PDB file of N, CA and C in Angstrom:
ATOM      1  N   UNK E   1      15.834 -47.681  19.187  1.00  0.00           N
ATOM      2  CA  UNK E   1      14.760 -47.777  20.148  1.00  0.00           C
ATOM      3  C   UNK E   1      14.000 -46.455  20.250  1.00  0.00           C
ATOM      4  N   UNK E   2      14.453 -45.356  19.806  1.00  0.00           N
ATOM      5  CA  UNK E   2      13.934 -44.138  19.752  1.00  0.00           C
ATOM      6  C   UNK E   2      12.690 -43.705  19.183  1.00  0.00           C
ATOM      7  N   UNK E   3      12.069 -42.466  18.828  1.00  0.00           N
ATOM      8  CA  UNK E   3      11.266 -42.618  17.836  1.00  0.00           C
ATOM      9  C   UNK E   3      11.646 -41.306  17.563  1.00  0.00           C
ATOM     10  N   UNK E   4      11.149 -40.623  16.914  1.00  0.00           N
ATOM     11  CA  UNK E   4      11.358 -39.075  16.055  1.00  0.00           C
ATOM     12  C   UNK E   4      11.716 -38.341  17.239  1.00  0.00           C
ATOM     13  N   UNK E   5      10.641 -37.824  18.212  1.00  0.00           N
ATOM     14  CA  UNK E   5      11.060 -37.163  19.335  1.00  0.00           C
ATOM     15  C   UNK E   5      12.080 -37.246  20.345  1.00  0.00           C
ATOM     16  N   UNK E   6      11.661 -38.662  20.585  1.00  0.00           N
ATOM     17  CA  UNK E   6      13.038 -39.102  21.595  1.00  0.00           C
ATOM     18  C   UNK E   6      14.420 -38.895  21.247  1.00  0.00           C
ATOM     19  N   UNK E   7      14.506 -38.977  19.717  1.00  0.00           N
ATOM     20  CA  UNK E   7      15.311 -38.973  19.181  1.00  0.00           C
ATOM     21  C   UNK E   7      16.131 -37.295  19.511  1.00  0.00           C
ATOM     22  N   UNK E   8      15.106 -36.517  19.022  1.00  0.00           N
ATOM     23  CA  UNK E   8      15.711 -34.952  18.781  1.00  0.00           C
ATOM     24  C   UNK E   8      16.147 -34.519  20.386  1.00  0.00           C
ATOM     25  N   UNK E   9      15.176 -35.691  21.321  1.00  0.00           N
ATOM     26  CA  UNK E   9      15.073 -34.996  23.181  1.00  0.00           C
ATOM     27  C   UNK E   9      16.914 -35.100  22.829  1.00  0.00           C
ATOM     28  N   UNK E  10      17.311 -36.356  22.973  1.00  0.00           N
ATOM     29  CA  UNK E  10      18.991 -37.144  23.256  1.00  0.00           C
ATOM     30  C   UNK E  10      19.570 -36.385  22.242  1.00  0.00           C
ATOM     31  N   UNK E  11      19.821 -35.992  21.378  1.00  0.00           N
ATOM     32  CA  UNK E  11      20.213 -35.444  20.503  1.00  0.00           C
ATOM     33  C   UNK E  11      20.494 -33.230  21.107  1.00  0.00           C
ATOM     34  N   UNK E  12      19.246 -33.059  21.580  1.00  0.00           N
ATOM     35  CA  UNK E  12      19.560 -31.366  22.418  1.00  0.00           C
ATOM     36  C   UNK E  12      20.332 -31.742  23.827  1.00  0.00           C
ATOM     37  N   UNK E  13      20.247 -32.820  24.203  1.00  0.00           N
ATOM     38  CA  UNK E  13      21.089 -33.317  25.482  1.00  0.00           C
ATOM     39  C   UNK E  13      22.488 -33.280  24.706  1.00  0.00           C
ATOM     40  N   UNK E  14      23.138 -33.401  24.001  1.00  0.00           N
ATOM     41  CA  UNK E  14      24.638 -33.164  23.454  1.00  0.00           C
ATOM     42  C   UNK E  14      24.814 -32.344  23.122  1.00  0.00           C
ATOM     43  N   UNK E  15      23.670 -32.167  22.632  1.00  0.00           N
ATOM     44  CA  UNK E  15      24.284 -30.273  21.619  1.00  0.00           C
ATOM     45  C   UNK E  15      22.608 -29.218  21.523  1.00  0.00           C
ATOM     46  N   UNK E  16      22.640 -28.786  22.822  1.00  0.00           N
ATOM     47  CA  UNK E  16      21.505 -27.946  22.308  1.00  0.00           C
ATOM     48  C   UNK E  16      20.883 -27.034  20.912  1.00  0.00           C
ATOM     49  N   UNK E  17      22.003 -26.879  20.391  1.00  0.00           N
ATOM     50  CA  UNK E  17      21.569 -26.237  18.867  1.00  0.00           C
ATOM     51  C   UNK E  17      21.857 -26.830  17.628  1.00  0.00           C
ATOM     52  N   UNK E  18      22.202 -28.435  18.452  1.00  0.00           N
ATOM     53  CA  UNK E  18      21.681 -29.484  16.806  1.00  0.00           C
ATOM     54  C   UNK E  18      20.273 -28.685  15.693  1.00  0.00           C
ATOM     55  N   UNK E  19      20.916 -29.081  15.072  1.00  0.00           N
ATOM     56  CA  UNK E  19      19.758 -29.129  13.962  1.00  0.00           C
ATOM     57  C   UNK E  19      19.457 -30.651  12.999  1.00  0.00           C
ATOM     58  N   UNK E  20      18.304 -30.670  12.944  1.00  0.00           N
ATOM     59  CA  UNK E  20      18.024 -31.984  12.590  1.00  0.00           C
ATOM     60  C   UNK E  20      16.807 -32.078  11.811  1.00  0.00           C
ATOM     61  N   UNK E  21      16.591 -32.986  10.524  1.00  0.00           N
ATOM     62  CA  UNK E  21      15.433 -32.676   9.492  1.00  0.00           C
ATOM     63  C   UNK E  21      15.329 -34.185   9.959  1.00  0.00           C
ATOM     64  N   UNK E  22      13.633 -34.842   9.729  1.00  0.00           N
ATOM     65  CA  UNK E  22      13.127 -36.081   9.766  1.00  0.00           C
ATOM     66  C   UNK E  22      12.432 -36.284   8.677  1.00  0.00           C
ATOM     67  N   UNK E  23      12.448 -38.026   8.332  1.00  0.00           N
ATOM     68  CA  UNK E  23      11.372 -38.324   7.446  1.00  0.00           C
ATOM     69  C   UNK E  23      10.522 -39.164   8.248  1.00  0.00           C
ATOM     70  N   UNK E  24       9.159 -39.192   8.229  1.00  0.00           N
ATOM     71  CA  UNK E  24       8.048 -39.724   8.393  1.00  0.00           C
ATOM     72  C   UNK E  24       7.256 -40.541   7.711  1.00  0.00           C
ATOM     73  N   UNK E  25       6.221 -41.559   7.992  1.00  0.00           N
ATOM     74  CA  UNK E  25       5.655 -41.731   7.098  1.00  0.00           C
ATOM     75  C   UNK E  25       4.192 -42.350   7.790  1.00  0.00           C
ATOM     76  N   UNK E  26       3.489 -43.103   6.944  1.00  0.00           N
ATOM     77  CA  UNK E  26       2.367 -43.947   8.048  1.00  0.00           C
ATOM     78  C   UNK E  26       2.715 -44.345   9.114  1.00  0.00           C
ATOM     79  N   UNK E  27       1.676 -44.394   9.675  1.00  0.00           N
ATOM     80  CA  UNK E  27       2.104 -45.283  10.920  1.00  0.00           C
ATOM     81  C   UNK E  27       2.499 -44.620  12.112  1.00  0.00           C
ATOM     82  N   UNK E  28       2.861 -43.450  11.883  1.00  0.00           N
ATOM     83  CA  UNK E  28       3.851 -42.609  12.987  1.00  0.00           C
ATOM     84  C   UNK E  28       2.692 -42.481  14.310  1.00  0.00           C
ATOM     85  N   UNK E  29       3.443 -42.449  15.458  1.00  0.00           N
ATOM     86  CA  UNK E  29       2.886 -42.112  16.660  1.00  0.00           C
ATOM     87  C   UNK E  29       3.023 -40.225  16.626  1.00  0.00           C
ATOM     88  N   UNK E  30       3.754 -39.457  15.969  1.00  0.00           N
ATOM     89  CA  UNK E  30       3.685 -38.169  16.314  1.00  0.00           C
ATOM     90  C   UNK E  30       3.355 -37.440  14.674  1.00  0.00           C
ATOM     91  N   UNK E  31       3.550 -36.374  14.774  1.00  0.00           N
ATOM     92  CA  UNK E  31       3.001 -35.635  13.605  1.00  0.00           C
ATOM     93  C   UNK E  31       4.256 -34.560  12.875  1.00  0.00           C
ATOM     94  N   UNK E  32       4.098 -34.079  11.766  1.00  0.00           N
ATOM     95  CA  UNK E  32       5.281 -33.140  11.360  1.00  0.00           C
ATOM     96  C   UNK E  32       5.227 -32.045  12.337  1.00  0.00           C
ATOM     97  N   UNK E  33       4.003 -31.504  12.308  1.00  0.00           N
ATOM     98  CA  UNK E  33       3.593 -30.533  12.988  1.00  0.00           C
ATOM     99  C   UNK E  33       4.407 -30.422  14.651  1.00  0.00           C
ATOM    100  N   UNK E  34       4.270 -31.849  14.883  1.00  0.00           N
ATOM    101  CA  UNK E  34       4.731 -32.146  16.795  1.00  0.00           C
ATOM    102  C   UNK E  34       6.332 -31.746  16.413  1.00  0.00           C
ATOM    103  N   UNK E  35       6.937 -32.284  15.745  1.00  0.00           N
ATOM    104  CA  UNK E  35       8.095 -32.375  15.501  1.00  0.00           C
ATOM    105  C   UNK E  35       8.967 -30.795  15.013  1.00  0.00           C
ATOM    106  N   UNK E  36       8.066 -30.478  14.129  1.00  0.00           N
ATOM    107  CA  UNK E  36       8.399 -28.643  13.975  1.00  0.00           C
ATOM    108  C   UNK E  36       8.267 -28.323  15.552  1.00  0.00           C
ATOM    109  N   UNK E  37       7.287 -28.085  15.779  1.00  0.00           N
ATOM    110  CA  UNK E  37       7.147 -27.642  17.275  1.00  0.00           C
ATOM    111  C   UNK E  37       8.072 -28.159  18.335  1.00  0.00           C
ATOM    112  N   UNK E  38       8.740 -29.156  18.418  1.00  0.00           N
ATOM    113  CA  UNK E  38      10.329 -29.778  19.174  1.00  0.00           C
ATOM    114  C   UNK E  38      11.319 -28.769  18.621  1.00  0.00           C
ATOM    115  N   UNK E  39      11.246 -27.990  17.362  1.00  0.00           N
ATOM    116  CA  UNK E  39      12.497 -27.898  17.266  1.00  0.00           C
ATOM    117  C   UNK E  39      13.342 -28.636  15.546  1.00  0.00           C
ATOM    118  N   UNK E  40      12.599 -29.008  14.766  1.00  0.00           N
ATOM    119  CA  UNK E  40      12.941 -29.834  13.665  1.00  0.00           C
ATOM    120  C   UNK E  40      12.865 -28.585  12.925  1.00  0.00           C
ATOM    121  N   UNK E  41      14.280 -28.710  11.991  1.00  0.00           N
ATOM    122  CA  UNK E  41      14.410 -27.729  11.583  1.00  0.00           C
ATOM    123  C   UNK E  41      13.465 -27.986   9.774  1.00  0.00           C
ATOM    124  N   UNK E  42      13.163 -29.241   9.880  1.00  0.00           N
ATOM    125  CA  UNK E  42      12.272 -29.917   8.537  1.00  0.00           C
ATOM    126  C   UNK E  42      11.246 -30.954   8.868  1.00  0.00           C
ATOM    127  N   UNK E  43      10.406 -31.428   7.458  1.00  0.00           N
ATOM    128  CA  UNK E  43      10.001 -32.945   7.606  1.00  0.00           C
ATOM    129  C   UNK E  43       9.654 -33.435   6.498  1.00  0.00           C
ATOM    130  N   UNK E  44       9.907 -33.917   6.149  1.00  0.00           N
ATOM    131  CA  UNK E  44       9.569 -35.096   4.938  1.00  0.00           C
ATOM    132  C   UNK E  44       8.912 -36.023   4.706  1.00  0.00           C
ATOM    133  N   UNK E  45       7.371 -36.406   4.439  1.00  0.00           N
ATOM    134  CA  UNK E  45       6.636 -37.136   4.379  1.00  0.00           C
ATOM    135  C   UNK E  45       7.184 -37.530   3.249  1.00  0.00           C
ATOM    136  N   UNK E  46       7.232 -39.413   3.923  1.00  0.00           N
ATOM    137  CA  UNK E  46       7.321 -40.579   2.349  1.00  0.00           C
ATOM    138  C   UNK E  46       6.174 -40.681   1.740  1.00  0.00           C
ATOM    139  N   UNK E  47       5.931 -40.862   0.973  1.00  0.00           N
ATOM    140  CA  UNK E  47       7.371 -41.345  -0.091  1.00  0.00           C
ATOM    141  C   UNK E  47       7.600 -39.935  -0.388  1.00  0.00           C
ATOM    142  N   UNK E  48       9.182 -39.488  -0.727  1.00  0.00           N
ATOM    143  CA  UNK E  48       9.514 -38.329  -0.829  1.00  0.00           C
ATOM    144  C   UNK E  48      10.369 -38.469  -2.194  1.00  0.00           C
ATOM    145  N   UNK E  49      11.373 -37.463  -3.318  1.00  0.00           N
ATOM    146  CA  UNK E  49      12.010 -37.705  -4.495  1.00  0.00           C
ATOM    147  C   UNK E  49      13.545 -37.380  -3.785  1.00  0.00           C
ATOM    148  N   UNK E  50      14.403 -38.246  -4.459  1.00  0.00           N
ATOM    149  CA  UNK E  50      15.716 -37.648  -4.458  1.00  0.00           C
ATOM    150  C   UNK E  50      15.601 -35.889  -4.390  1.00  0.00           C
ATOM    151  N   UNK E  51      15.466 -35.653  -5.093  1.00  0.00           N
ATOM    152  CA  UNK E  51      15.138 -34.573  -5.501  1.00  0.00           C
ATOM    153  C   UNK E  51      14.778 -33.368  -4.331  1.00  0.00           C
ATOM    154  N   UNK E  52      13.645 -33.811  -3.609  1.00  0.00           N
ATOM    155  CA  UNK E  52      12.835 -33.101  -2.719  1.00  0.00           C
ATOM    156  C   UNK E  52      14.070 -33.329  -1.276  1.00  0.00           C
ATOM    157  N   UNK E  53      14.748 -34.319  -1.169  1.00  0.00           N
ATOM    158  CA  UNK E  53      15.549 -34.793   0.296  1.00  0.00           C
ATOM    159  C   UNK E  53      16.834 -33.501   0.059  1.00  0.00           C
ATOM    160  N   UNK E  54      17.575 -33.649  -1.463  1.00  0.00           N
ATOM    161  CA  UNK E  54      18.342 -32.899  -1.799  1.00  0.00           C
ATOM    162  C   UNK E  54      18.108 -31.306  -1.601  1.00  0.00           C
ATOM    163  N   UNK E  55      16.996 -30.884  -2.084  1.00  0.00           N
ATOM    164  CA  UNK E  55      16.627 -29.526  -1.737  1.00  0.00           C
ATOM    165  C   UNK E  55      16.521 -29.164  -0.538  1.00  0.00           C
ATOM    166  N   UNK E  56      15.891 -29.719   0.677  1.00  0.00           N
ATOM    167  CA  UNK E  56      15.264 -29.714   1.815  1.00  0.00           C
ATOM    168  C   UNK E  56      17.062 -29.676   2.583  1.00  0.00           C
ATOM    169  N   UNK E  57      17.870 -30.249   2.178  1.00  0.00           N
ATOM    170  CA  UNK E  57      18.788 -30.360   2.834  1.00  0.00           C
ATOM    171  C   UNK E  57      20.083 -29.182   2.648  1.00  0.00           C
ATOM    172  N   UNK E  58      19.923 -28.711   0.874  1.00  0.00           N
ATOM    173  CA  UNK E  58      20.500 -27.496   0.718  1.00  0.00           C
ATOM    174  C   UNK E  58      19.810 -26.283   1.965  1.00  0.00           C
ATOM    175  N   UNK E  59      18.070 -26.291   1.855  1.00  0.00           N
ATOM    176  CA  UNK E  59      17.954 -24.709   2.604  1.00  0.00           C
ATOM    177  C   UNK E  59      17.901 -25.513   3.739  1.00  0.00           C
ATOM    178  N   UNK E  60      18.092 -26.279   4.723  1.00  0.00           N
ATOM    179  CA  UNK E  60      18.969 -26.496   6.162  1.00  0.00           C
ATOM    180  C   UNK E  60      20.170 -25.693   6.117  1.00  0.00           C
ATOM    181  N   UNK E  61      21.235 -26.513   5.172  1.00  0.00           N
ATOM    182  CA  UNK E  61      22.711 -26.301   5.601  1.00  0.00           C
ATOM    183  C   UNK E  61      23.153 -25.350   4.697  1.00  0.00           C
ATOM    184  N   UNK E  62      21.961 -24.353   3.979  1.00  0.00           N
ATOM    185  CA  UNK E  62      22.780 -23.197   3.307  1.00  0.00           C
ATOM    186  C   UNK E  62      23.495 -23.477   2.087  1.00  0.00           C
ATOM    187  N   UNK E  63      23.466 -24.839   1.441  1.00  0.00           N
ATOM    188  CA  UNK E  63      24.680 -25.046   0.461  1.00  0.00           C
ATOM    189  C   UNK E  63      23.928 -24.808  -0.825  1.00  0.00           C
ATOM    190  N   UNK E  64      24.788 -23.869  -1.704  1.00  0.00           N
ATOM    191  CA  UNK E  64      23.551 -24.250  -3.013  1.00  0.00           C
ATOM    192  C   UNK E  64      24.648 -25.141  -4.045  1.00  0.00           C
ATOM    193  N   UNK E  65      23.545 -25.259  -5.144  1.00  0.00           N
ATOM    194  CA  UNK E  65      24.497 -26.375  -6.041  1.00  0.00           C
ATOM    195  C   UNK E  65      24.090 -26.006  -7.076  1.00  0.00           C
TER     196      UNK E  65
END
C-alpha cells in the first residue's frame, strides 16, 4: 500500500539509519531527486541492466567482487 516515500517514512520509524536504494519507473507520483532528498541512499530508473542493480548495490554495501 506504500509508495517509495511512505515506504522509506516506516522504514526510519524502525531503524533510523536504514539505508535503502529504490527502483522507479513511469508513472511515479515522486521523483529520484524527492527520494535522494528523503534520505535514499540510490535510484534506479527502469528499465535498468543486471548489471547496473549489481553495481549500484556493491557501492551501497561496500562489497566488491
Amino acid at each position: 500500500v506504500l509508495d517509495g516515500p511512505g515506504t522509506l517514512a516506516a522504514l526510519r520509524q524502525i531503524d533510523p539509519d536504514v539505508r535503502c536504494c529504490f527502483m522507479t519507473g513511469w508513472g511515479s507520483s515522486y521523483t529520484a531527486e524527492g527520494l535522494l532528498g528523503l534520505g535514499a541512499e540510490r535510484v534506479l530508473d527502469k528499465p535498468f541492466s543486471l548489471v547496473e542493480l549489481i553495481q549500484m548495490l556493491r557501492r551501497v554495501t561496500g562489497v566488491q567482487g
